[in-house]
Amino acid sequence: MKLYIKQKVFSLRDKFFVANETAENLYQVTGKIFSLGHKLSVQDMAEKEVLAVHQKIFSFLSKYFIEVGEDVVEIQRKISVVPHFQVKELGWDIKGNILDHDYTITKEEALIATITQKWISWGDSYEIDVVNDADALYALGVVISIDCINADINTATDPAVAAVAANAAATIAGKN
């Protein structure tokens, strides 16, 4: 199963759609404007919530919770040269390339999904190729979480990045 995400660049509120291979919208993703940390809701086209993603606040390395029905799993960024995440509850290992644009989700070396971010597009565009349809919602939650983490890193609001930046600034200030 392939899913496609296309986010709009200029949006007052996070809202985008997830489509299938025939460009039919399957899900609508909306974010909360006024919230502490990222909070996103994924709804089917009948507006029933099927997935929720929210940020764990006050965590040194970025952590997000992915809720599918009553099940809750946590995606956590690992310290690594290349982008590396884990979803322990599912046994998933997510590794990206050095440019943060392509990811592979595996479980005990078995491929679960591949994620490709399109380079030249207006907004962020992702293709998610999931081996087993039953894993599609969790894989979608992983992509949304990683996109939020990357946005935090790019704006230096990620706690780990902010700590490194503050340490660097203090070091520079101490030398002047």
C-alpha angles and dihedrals in degrees: 000000000000125000127189127205123194118181123195117236099215108045126139088207128030104256128146141142135244115216137187129234092283091054092251111148110241101170141020119214119204130179131208112249099204108040138117102252128349117316120177132175124204114204132182116238089270086062095248112143111243100166138019129194124192136168124245104233122223097021121142093219116035115269129180133186119225115200122195109175107309094339119099124189131176126227113203131188114233127212105257143132090242122045107277130175136171137206100194096183090060096034089239123155116195119195128179135191122259092266094058094234108103127045138182123207114205138171115203089338092308114123114245100170146332123225123201124186114206114235102205109047141109099257127350117317124187135184115204116194108192120191096204119036090216089068095051099098093047090047089050089051090051092053093048091048094048091048090053091047091050090048089052091050092048091052093040093238092119106110094229093048092045091051092051091046092049091049091049091049091050091049092050092046091050092054095051 
